[in-house]
């Protein structure tokens, strides 16, 4: 993670978010960032896939200039999240009362999403580590302090309780996060190592 | 996100030639979709091409059936990862690179290699799955995420490929229901995804 | 591979003294008087103890079954394998690109699949410490994952094969006592537990185990004889591998048979459990066509012929996907070929019976001989209480095949250890005829065969027959007890047992005291050396200590304690 | 081979005490290995990380706890656990411990795992046949909540309808499933059976219930009159039978028969059962005479179950349906014990006989020190909270060790970042055999007193391939950790910390020339490479062994190509005499209190990287 990008690769917002210019954010008005969140290049977030079921009237298409209502949030991300290169966040969709609708994807704080992973969960807690090339199926619910190993495929609708370590296709519980393992989920240091003037990793 | 823009869509270098296209009037195609190649790309009625989906007709024609959904970063007609030796017959390759039946869903980041590859009606190609050149996937199959179908392999109808290549038969008999669901999904997507077929014409 | 403990026959095992040797001390008016008040004493603690769970552990070579006493089945089952032996926090097996490199693990032929075993009965060169570690980890996994209990000390009951070598047993006890601090561990031998689990007091337990097949004769809840053969699950899997390797295209001649393994153990054992079957007894190759006339055999025979005869079946083939080969492939082979491993591993019918060593007898012969070895009345009981158990008893058709082969052997040889001329003479013997008819079981006999009968035909067992006291009180009692319900005997019959674990669960639930109960303190002081021979224990003292110490605690510290059938060092 | 990032494992001292058993002779390779590892038991001999037993005693730092009263490391192996709460990992409902005894160790709501792929199962209505991947809840456009229902896997699309299991109600699936056999036939649950036991109608009812069509072993149909008992019933019958026998009606104390439900046994039966175990015979005639009363089970009602040896039906099925229709060994292992079926002989082999797997419950556990019984870790009881009441992790007491390859080709990148970022060498790059390589070990001191670290490593690594190891600076001090508030203000305080770091370097410049300008790649023995606020970096030089095998050698074992250094770490510091919470902020004013020397010593294993195979 401690690669040094050329200056100006990131847009740094006043809330401390670092969004790579090369990231693809569709429907930004429906994407909420908590701050201090890093979005690396080639990340894709589908903010345009909003829920349609609560409103009878057809939603304004994402590129229409009308500011979207607040309840239209498609993807909300907490603080100190880290979206690695090439990962993709996508709201889950399903038929509800006979109508197809997308549901918001909510993400807590200190969530690491590994490179190339695709996340379609309904909710992800805080202090969650999703490895590289992992797939989190639609409407999965992931609690706090969960580690999803590289390449795991979390099946749709799966619930992963706190302190779980899951892996495999489909993902299953293979271990529990030990008491001493909680600090490892902290992403403050990692946050500092990227951006336009990255800090070195503290030893 | 201070910017007034409603999307950050960094331009992607349009590599390769602009392919001749044959779009139905009812399709939805995001203008950030990527179409390259020399052969014709045909998309039939009510199909949806998500942003950043990639259709590559260098190796041959790419045909997308009715009411298909090609999600972001999915690639149709990618050059075969491993040159399909015996599997795909070269002439067929030139003819058709990829053919999707109706009601096919190609999910995020899935790759369908060129070379006479066929995906049957109602089949779902899961996230990050890879269908090798010349493979023929039957109707109403489910390729779960990260599934790899070897080049030239034939997958019978109603097969579920899961857990790294384990196979079983889908006995739920929900084919038509899935199609119905897909239709509903497409209704919604058409309203959400700004379509810009003109860009590719 | 008979183990040290097993090879030296323990006093109670030798056939000579199945019945109590007259000298075994007829204590005048034994415990009955001291026992009278005991119920009241017992009443309260036992009811208190009712909700305190006792953990029952059944040890197998490849798996550990763990649960609570009183349950019909174990709650958890932990298998041993390479993944179970990794460091904590090593999740490599779950990495997408990781494949367990079994070729490396199988350094030389005989270690193929060894990392799936808890121990080898041949304890030479076995790292006992490692065995302890494996058991400890398996147990704690079972506790956390399946039993959901914390590490407060709990009493344990272990179900063990009675042939378990003492070094292994003590290694296991060392590790468990030091890590789990159970106040006591009681030992129970699996054949007896099986008998209990089947509702019988005598039985012929045919344990088609992993490392070996053991035939144990249980008489009145006592093991009176055991015979083994190395023909077990391991051999079966190796035969399966041989079969698959033979059918695989790229074929390095015979080289891959023992040295080089072309397929992973995991895959072969999987295929074995899934596809390998056992074909019924061939009637063509034995000259007596009359075999069908055995009523006992009858129902199985003509039931099985349809299973085998249809010609479409003969030609049918199966395709088996192979992942662990050089390149993943799927192998097509005739369905009938899948019965070969079974033939080679368990029967070897193309060799003559005389050509086998004692440790590699084909199973039917093994069963027959162990029956033959028994005194006639014991045999009469055991032969009609055959219990098949062990992993290989799940091989389709195997039990039926063995059963038929045995009844065939019985039919053509009777109970005559001697063959040849003797046979004719005996054939001429009217008594035998009667017997012959009977043991084909046309009708379950109410009475056991008269002792004279036994003497006459199996000469070998003269002494055994003679040691039988003319009036065996047990027999009398039993006869009296069930004059209206005759016991089935003299007829070959197989019965189901709930399994050793469930049997132990029953025994424990009934709060039976174990003589082979080891106290933690005592063990940590003396270790196995502290044990005395089972026969030397004064049961009266035991029972007193029971009164004091509670039901399962067979040995309060200080009183003599024993490792039961596992003998002493 | 997966790229290997350097790692550190710590060996809990508790492994030293328990050293059961020794190989009986050294003939076999295993025994040889055991000899090496036996050495681990006493510290003056080198601990071999590769010995098979080592895998059971090595832990990553985060798995270790620490007892403040014993001042000792505690590992998962040596702590005493106590369960705080039970819960279902799927519905996250807390289960009272009382239910455990009765309901067992699995979720009794509607939480099931797929028997085929272990994915979660969802209840779906069969009427509207919804596709769970599209609708988690039944589509009520068509008949809302119309039964029957089935469990469906959203991953592999297995459905319980495949094995003929359907439910009337969408909830309480567990209870409904208990009454269902595969194929749909109903069965009596244990409770119902108990009620029916005396009821004459019971037998007919049981007989009426057909053997499951899928039961290969039984398709032959009941050959004899005996009914097929399922495990549960046979067990119950046997138990009832034995207890009946033990009650021993014709003995004097027949009054006790009433107690037989408790499994209570009269003296007679005691002696009876005891003889189960005694190798010897009967001592007293009296007991014997009573014993007679106990007979064998003779009928299915008493638990006797004649075996059905005819498995030809199953064989035929195997023949016709082939490999695809069978359940894999793994799937069978994941199956919970199925009490609802007859004995599994020659059965439970077909995929059609798999049953949904109720989720195993999980637990929250608190941990105690095995010696002083103090609690060293205690989570909040509530399932949803992730807080801990007490959490004494080793990481906040013993120095952490970070391993990084040191790029001696002093490229600018490694220089500017100081010790911090030296990505010049690719992580996980293979080590060149016989070519010296350098690694930076960074020790970080978590406690609020300065600690003195002494390292001991064998000159050559144990095992088949001995690499040379030189710890350039085996003895050094690490300054105390600073206040907690610094942690809190870390983000903002980043710059200060850098300054702080630089300042220190300046101070020590005179003393430690090498750390003065770390970019110069001359390594001086006995010199610290670099020093920070509460950390110190030293250099280890290794000369990887060549992995060339002599002909006839057994091939490399898994991970035998990894260069692992066993290192004995001794940490000394002065804590306040009370020594209750060394780690807490209170530790700061410990300086004023009485001091006492503390020492901690343990083996650890540094995995540096894989050696290139030539």
PDB file of C-alpha atoms in Angstrom, chain D residues 117-322:
ATOM      1  CA  UNK D 117     -21.848 -25.975  -0.515  1.00  0.00           C
ATOM      2  CA  UNK D 118     -22.298 -24.705   3.066  1.00  0.00           C
ATOM      3  CA  UNK D 119     -23.829 -21.466   1.825  1.00  0.00           C
ATOM      4  CA  UNK D 120     -26.712 -20.000   3.788  1.00  0.00           C
ATOM      5  CA  UNK D 121     -30.178 -21.337   3.044  1.00  0.00           C
ATOM      6  CA  UNK D 122     -33.156 -19.045   2.665  1.00  0.00           C
ATOM      7  CA  UNK D 123     -36.794 -19.990   3.085  1.00  0.00           C
ATOM      8  CA  UNK D 124     -38.562 -19.529  -0.217  1.00  0.00           C
ATOM      9  CA  UNK D 125     -42.098 -20.205  -1.277  1.00  0.00           C
ATOM     10  CA  UNK D 126     -42.454 -23.008  -3.773  1.00  0.00           C
ATOM     11  CA  UNK D 127     -45.650 -21.569  -5.153  1.00  0.00           C
ATOM     12  CA  UNK D 128     -43.996 -18.536  -6.630  1.00  0.00           C
ATOM     13  CA  UNK D 129     -40.665 -20.305  -7.022  1.00  0.00           C
ATOM     14  CA  UNK D 130     -38.673 -17.144  -6.381  1.00  0.00           C
ATOM     15  CA  UNK D 131     -35.047 -17.016  -7.278  1.00  0.00           C
ATOM     16  CA  UNK D 132     -33.215 -16.163  -4.072  1.00  0.00           C
ATOM     17  CA  UNK D 133     -30.473 -14.448  -6.022  1.00  0.00           C
ATOM     18  CA  UNK D 134     -33.089 -11.986  -7.158  1.00  0.00           C
ATOM     19  CA  UNK D 135     -35.554 -11.964  -4.285  1.00  0.00           C
ATOM     20  CA  UNK D 136     -34.551 -12.567  -0.726  1.00  0.00           C
ATOM     21  CA  UNK D 137     -38.186 -12.268   0.284  1.00  0.00           C
ATOM     22  CA  UNK D 138     -40.931 -14.111  -1.575  1.00  0.00           C
ATOM     23  CA  UNK D 139     -42.382 -12.131  -4.414  1.00  0.00           C
ATOM     24  CA  UNK D 140     -45.870 -11.194  -3.321  1.00  0.00           C
ATOM     25  CA  UNK D 141     -46.918 -10.017  -6.736  1.00  0.00           C
ATOM     26  CA  UNK D 142     -47.946 -13.619  -7.045  1.00  0.00           C
ATOM     27  CA  UNK D 143     -49.664 -15.307  -4.078  1.00  0.00           C
ATOM     28  CA  UNK D 144     -47.902 -13.745  -1.082  1.00  0.00           C
ATOM     29  CA  UNK D 145     -46.427 -16.261   1.350  1.00  0.00           C
ATOM     30  CA  UNK D 146     -48.132 -19.157  -0.291  1.00  0.00           C
ATOM     31  CA  UNK D 147     -46.895 -22.476   0.959  1.00  0.00           C
ATOM     32  CA  UNK D 148     -45.374 -24.916   0.640  1.00  0.00           C
ATOM     33  CA  UNK D 149     -41.929 -23.576   1.387  1.00  0.00           C
ATOM     34  CA  UNK D 150     -38.454 -24.932   0.841  1.00  0.00           C
ATOM     35  CA  UNK D 151     -34.944 -24.046   1.891  1.00  0.00           C
ATOM     36  CA  UNK D 152     -32.937 -22.753  -1.031  1.00  0.00           C
ATOM     37  CA  UNK D 153     -29.243 -21.988  -1.345  1.00  0.00           C
ATOM     38  CA  UNK D 154     -28.542 -18.665  -2.959  1.00  0.00           C
ATOM     39  CA  UNK D 155     -25.085 -19.768  -4.005  1.00  0.00           C
ATOM     40  CA  UNK D 156     -25.308 -23.244  -5.531  1.00  0.00           C
ATOM     41  CA  UNK D 157     -29.120 -23.169  -5.896  1.00  0.00           C
ATOM     42  CA  UNK D 158     -29.648 -26.391  -4.007  1.00  0.00           C
ATOM     43  CA  UNK D 159     -33.169 -26.632  -2.691  1.00  0.00           C
ATOM     44  CA  UNK D 160     -34.614 -28.906  -0.033  1.00  0.00           C
ATOM     45  CA  UNK D 161     -37.370 -29.782  -2.500  1.00  0.00           C
ATOM     46  CA  UNK D 162     -34.724 -31.777  -4.343  1.00  0.00           C
ATOM     47  CA  UNK D 163     -34.613 -34.226  -1.470  1.00  0.00           C
ATOM     48  CA  UNK D 164     -38.366 -34.098  -0.976  1.00  0.00           C
ATOM     49  CA  UNK D 165     -38.387 -31.807   2.023  1.00  0.00           C
ATOM     50  CA  UNK D 166     -41.045 -29.099   2.068  1.00  0.00           C
ATOM     51  CA  UNK D 167     -42.552 -27.057   4.855  1.00  0.00           C
ATOM     52  CA  UNK D 168     -46.039 -25.725   5.496  1.00  0.00           C
ATOM     53  CA  UNK D 169     -44.920 -22.693   7.466  1.00  0.00           C
ATOM     54  CA  UNK D 170     -42.091 -20.312   6.565  1.00  0.00           C
ATOM     55  CA  UNK D 171     -40.943 -20.151  10.193  1.00  0.00           C
ATOM     56  CA  UNK D 172     -39.879 -22.665  12.819  1.00  0.00           C
ATOM     57  CA  UNK D 173     -38.227 -24.699  10.111  1.00  0.00           C
ATOM     58  CA  UNK D 174     -36.046 -26.573  12.577  1.00  0.00           C
ATOM     59  CA  UNK D 175     -39.037 -28.064  14.338  1.00  0.00           C
ATOM     60  CA  UNK D 176     -40.712 -28.941  11.055  1.00  0.00           C
ATOM     61  CA  UNK D 177     -37.561 -30.539   9.709  1.00  0.00           C
ATOM     62  CA  UNK D 178     -37.254 -32.757  12.762  1.00  0.00           C
ATOM     63  CA  UNK D 179     -40.526 -34.414  11.736  1.00  0.00           C
ATOM     64  CA  UNK D 180     -39.514 -34.932   8.123  1.00  0.00           C
ATOM     65  CA  UNK D 181     -37.501 -37.655   6.493  1.00  0.00           C
ATOM     66  CA  UNK D 182     -35.791 -37.109   3.189  1.00  0.00           C
ATOM     67  CA  UNK D 183     -38.356 -37.930   0.573  1.00  0.00           C
ATOM     68  CA  UNK D 184     -41.062 -36.288   2.635  1.00  0.00           C
ATOM     69  CA  UNK D 185     -42.126 -39.170   4.853  1.00  0.00           C
ATOM     70  CA  UNK D 186     -42.934 -37.988   8.338  1.00  0.00           C
ATOM     71  CA  UNK D 187     -41.441 -39.434  11.469  1.00  0.00           C
ATOM     72  CA  UNK D 188     -42.071 -39.239  15.151  1.00  0.00           C
ATOM     73  CA  UNK D 189     -39.843 -37.002  17.181  1.00  0.00           C
ATOM     74  CA  UNK D 190     -38.340 -38.353  20.352  1.00  0.00           C
ATOM     75  CA  UNK D 191     -40.958 -36.697  22.515  1.00  0.00           C
ATOM     76  CA  UNK D 192     -43.900 -37.977  20.520  1.00  0.00           C
ATOM     77  CA  UNK D 193     -42.375 -41.406  20.584  1.00  0.00           C
ATOM     78  CA  UNK D 194     -42.034 -41.340  24.325  1.00  0.00           C
ATOM     79  CA  UNK D 195     -45.726 -40.609  24.614  1.00  0.00           C
ATOM     80  CA  UNK D 196     -46.582 -43.314  22.168  1.00  0.00           C
ATOM     81  CA  UNK D 197     -44.350 -45.934  23.647  1.00  0.00           C
ATOM     82  CA  UNK D 198     -47.103 -47.458  25.727  1.00  0.00           C
ATOM     83  CA  UNK D 199     -49.729 -46.706  23.134  1.00  0.00           C
ATOM     84  CA  UNK D 200     -50.591 -49.809  21.085  1.00  0.00           C
ATOM     85  CA  UNK D 201     -51.387 -47.626  18.104  1.00  0.00           C
ATOM     86  CA  UNK D 202     -47.696 -46.668  18.098  1.00  0.00           C
ATOM     87  CA  UNK D 203     -46.486 -49.838  16.471  1.00  0.00           C
ATOM     88  CA  UNK D 204     -48.956 -49.686  13.621  1.00  0.00           C
ATOM     89  CA  UNK D 205     -48.203 -46.022  13.132  1.00  0.00           C
ATOM     90  CA  UNK D 206     -44.487 -46.622  12.992  1.00  0.00           C
ATOM     91  CA  UNK D 207     -44.959 -49.491  10.605  1.00  0.00           C
ATOM     92  CA  UNK D 208     -47.123 -47.280   8.459  1.00  0.00           C
ATOM     93  CA  UNK D 209     -44.395 -44.705   8.052  1.00  0.00           C
ATOM     94  CA  UNK D 210     -42.670 -45.995   4.919  1.00  0.00           C
ATOM     95  CA  UNK D 211     -38.933 -46.372   4.786  1.00  0.00           C
ATOM     96  CA  UNK D 212     -37.562 -43.357   2.927  1.00  0.00           C
ATOM     97  CA  UNK D 213     -37.511 -44.046  -0.772  1.00  0.00           C
ATOM     98  CA  UNK D 214     -33.967 -42.807  -0.849  1.00  0.00           C
ATOM     99  CA  UNK D 215     -32.752 -45.224   1.761  1.00  0.00           C
ATOM    100  CA  UNK D 216     -30.685 -47.436  -0.475  1.00  0.00           C
ATOM    101  CA  UNK D 217     -30.206 -50.104   2.151  1.00  0.00           C
ATOM    102  CA  UNK D 218     -33.895 -50.456   2.740  1.00  0.00           C
ATOM    103  CA  UNK D 219     -35.409 -50.445  -0.676  1.00  0.00           C
ATOM    104  CA  UNK D 220     -35.371 -54.167  -0.498  1.00  0.00           C
ATOM    105  CA  UNK D 221     -38.242 -53.612   1.881  1.00  0.00           C
ATOM    106  CA  UNK D 222     -38.459 -55.100   5.339  1.00  0.00           C
ATOM    107  CA  UNK D 223     -37.395 -58.668   4.767  1.00  0.00           C
ATOM    108  CA  UNK D 224     -38.393 -59.769   8.238  1.00  0.00           C
ATOM    109  CA  UNK D 225     -41.206 -58.587  10.424  1.00  0.00           C
ATOM    110  CA  UNK D 226     -38.817 -56.371  12.382  1.00  0.00           C
ATOM    111  CA  UNK D 227     -39.333 -52.674  11.866  1.00  0.00           C
ATOM    112  CA  UNK D 228     -36.424 -50.395  11.065  1.00  0.00           C
ATOM    113  CA  UNK D 229     -35.537 -48.324  14.080  1.00  0.00           C
ATOM    114  CA  UNK D 230     -33.951 -44.963  13.552  1.00  0.00           C
ATOM    115  CA  UNK D 231     -30.994 -44.166  15.773  1.00  0.00           C
ATOM    116  CA  UNK D 232     -32.974 -42.056  18.157  1.00  0.00           C
ATOM    117  CA  UNK D 233     -35.617 -44.708  18.676  1.00  0.00           C
ATOM    118  CA  UNK D 234     -33.197 -47.559  19.030  1.00  0.00           C
ATOM    119  CA  UNK D 235     -31.277 -45.570  21.581  1.00  0.00           C
ATOM    120  CA  UNK D 236     -34.416 -44.678  23.464  1.00  0.00           C
ATOM    121  CA  UNK D 237     -35.649 -48.252  23.393  1.00  0.00           C
ATOM    122  CA  UNK D 238     -32.331 -49.591  24.583  1.00  0.00           C
ATOM    123  CA  UNK D 239     -32.157 -47.045  27.347  1.00  0.00           C
ATOM    124  CA  UNK D 240     -35.675 -47.860  28.492  1.00  0.00           C
ATOM    125  CA  UNK D 241     -34.879 -51.543  28.291  1.00  0.00           C
ATOM    126  CA  UNK D 242     -31.701 -51.318  30.337  1.00  0.00           C
ATOM    127  CA  UNK D 243     -33.238 -49.091  32.913  1.00  0.00           C
ATOM    128  CA  UNK D 244     -36.128 -51.473  33.174  1.00  0.00           C
ATOM    129  CA  UNK D 245     -33.735 -54.318  33.712  1.00  0.00           C
ATOM    130  CA  UNK D 246     -31.693 -52.403  36.229  1.00  0.00           C
ATOM    131  CA  UNK D 247     -34.796 -51.558  38.210  1.00  0.00           C
ATOM    132  CA  UNK D 248     -34.804 -55.323  38.721  1.00  0.00           C
ATOM    133  CA  UNK D 249     -38.451 -55.869  39.707  1.00  0.00           C
ATOM    134  CA  UNK D 250     -38.013 -59.268  41.379  1.00  0.00           C
ATOM    135  CA  UNK D 251     -35.265 -58.065  43.697  1.00  0.00           C
ATOM    136  CA  UNK D 252     -35.892 -56.918  47.242  1.00  0.00           C
ATOM    137  CA  UNK D 253     -35.358 -53.239  46.506  1.00  0.00           C
ATOM    138  CA  UNK D 254     -37.855 -53.084  43.721  1.00  0.00           C
ATOM    139  CA  UNK D 255     -39.128 -49.844  45.123  1.00  0.00           C
ATOM    140  CA  UNK D 256     -36.229 -48.220  43.408  1.00  0.00           C
ATOM    141  CA  UNK D 257     -37.698 -49.005  40.046  1.00  0.00           C
ATOM    142  CA  UNK D 258     -39.391 -45.660  40.238  1.00  0.00           C
ATOM    143  CA  UNK D 259     -36.025 -43.979  40.144  1.00  0.00           C
ATOM    144  CA  UNK D 260     -34.926 -45.774  37.062  1.00  0.00           C
ATOM    145  CA  UNK D 261     -35.765 -42.778  34.911  1.00  0.00           C
ATOM    146  CA  UNK D 262     -32.863 -41.001  36.505  1.00  0.00           C
ATOM    147  CA  UNK D 263     -30.706 -43.754  35.215  1.00  0.00           C
ATOM    148  CA  UNK D 264     -30.373 -44.662  38.874  1.00  0.00           C
ATOM    149  CA  UNK D 265     -29.313 -48.213  39.396  1.00  0.00           C
ATOM    150  CA  UNK D 266     -29.842 -50.642  42.219  1.00  0.00           C
ATOM    151  CA  UNK D 267     -26.889 -52.420  43.835  1.00  0.00           C
ATOM    152  CA  UNK D 268     -27.676 -55.526  41.875  1.00  0.00           C
ATOM    153  CA  UNK D 269     -27.473 -53.790  38.608  1.00  0.00           C
ATOM    154  CA  UNK D 270     -24.391 -51.997  39.799  1.00  0.00           C
ATOM    155  CA  UNK D 271     -22.578 -55.240  40.203  1.00  0.00           C
ATOM    156  CA  UNK D 272     -24.167 -56.364  36.972  1.00  0.00           C
ATOM    157  CA  UNK D 273     -22.945 -53.431  35.009  1.00  0.00           C
ATOM    158  CA  UNK D 274     -19.671 -53.436  36.778  1.00  0.00           C
ATOM    159  CA  UNK D 275     -18.937 -56.802  35.350  1.00  0.00           C
ATOM    160  CA  UNK D 276     -19.041 -55.070  32.050  1.00  0.00           C
ATOM    161  CA  UNK D 277     -15.628 -53.845  32.942  1.00  0.00           C
ATOM    162  CA  UNK D 278     -14.166 -56.506  35.163  1.00  0.00           C
ATOM    163  CA  UNK D 279     -11.931 -58.882  33.333  1.00  0.00           C
ATOM    164  CA  UNK D 280     -12.444 -61.295  36.176  1.00  0.00           C
ATOM    165  CA  UNK D 281     -15.584 -63.143  37.107  1.00  0.00           C
ATOM    166  CA  UNK D 282     -18.261 -62.874  39.727  1.00  0.00           C
ATOM    167  CA  UNK D 283     -17.325 -62.758  43.305  1.00  0.00           C
ATOM    168  CA  UNK D 284     -20.551 -63.261  45.136  1.00  0.00           C
ATOM    169  CA  UNK D 285     -23.360 -65.618  44.462  1.00  0.00           C
ATOM    170  CA  UNK D 286     -25.931 -63.182  45.728  1.00  0.00           C
ATOM    171  CA  UNK D 287     -25.183 -60.624  43.086  1.00  0.00           C
ATOM    172  CA  UNK D 288     -25.094 -63.438  40.611  1.00  0.00           C
ATOM    173  CA  UNK D 289     -28.509 -64.660  41.517  1.00  0.00           C
ATOM    174  CA  UNK D 290     -29.934 -61.213  40.944  1.00  0.00           C
ATOM    175  CA  UNK D 291     -27.917 -60.809  37.824  1.00  0.00           C
ATOM    176  CA  UNK D 292     -29.914 -63.456  36.167  1.00  0.00           C
ATOM    177  CA  UNK D 293     -32.775 -61.080  36.049  1.00  0.00           C
ATOM    178  CA  UNK D 294     -30.961 -58.992  33.500  1.00  0.00           C
ATOM    179  CA  UNK D 295     -31.378 -60.456  30.093  1.00  0.00           C
ATOM    180  CA  UNK D 296     -30.649 -59.361  26.569  1.00  0.00           C
ATOM    181  CA  UNK D 297     -32.810 -57.203  24.400  1.00  0.00           C
ATOM    182  CA  UNK D 298     -34.898 -59.454  22.220  1.00  0.00           C
ATOM    183  CA  UNK D 299     -37.166 -57.197  20.244  1.00  0.00           C
ATOM    184  CA  UNK D 300     -36.940 -53.919  18.394  1.00  0.00           C
ATOM    185  CA  UNK D 301     -38.972 -52.476  21.225  1.00  0.00           C
ATOM    186  CA  UNK D 302     -36.077 -53.301  23.473  1.00  0.00           C
ATOM    187  CA  UNK D 303     -33.593 -51.916  21.025  1.00  0.00           C
ATOM    188  CA  UNK D 304     -32.495 -55.070  19.284  1.00  0.00           C
ATOM    189  CA  UNK D 305     -32.041 -54.393  15.606  1.00  0.00           C
ATOM    190  CA  UNK D 306     -31.338 -57.254  13.228  1.00  0.00           C
ATOM    191  CA  UNK D 307     -29.010 -56.042  10.509  1.00  0.00           C
ATOM    192  CA  UNK D 308     -30.133 -55.814   6.903  1.00  0.00           C
ATOM    193  CA  UNK D 309     -27.163 -57.035   4.970  1.00  0.00           C
ATOM    194  CA  UNK D 310     -28.840 -56.765   1.623  1.00  0.00           C
ATOM    195  CA  UNK D 311     -27.516 -53.598   0.077  1.00  0.00           C
ATOM    196  CA  UNK D 312     -28.013 -54.630  -3.516  1.00  0.00           C
ATOM    197  CA  UNK D 313     -30.604 -51.922  -4.032  1.00  0.00           C
ATOM    198  CA  UNK D 314     -28.095 -49.270  -3.062  1.00  0.00           C
ATOM    199  CA  UNK D 315     -25.497 -50.862  -5.307  1.00  0.00           C
ATOM    200  CA  UNK D 316     -27.872 -50.793  -8.232  1.00  0.00           C
ATOM    201  CA  UNK D 317     -28.594 -47.178  -7.552  1.00  0.00           C
ATOM    202  CA  UNK D 318     -24.895 -46.424  -7.419  1.00  0.00           C
ATOM    203  CA  UNK D 319     -24.511 -48.253 -10.706  1.00  0.00           C
ATOM    204  CA  UNK D 320     -27.253 -46.346 -12.427  1.00  0.00           C
ATOM    205  CA  UNK D 321     -26.691 -42.883 -10.995  1.00  0.00           C
ATOM    206  CA  UNK D 322     -22.933 -42.883 -10.777  1.00  0.00           C
TER     207      UNK D 322
END
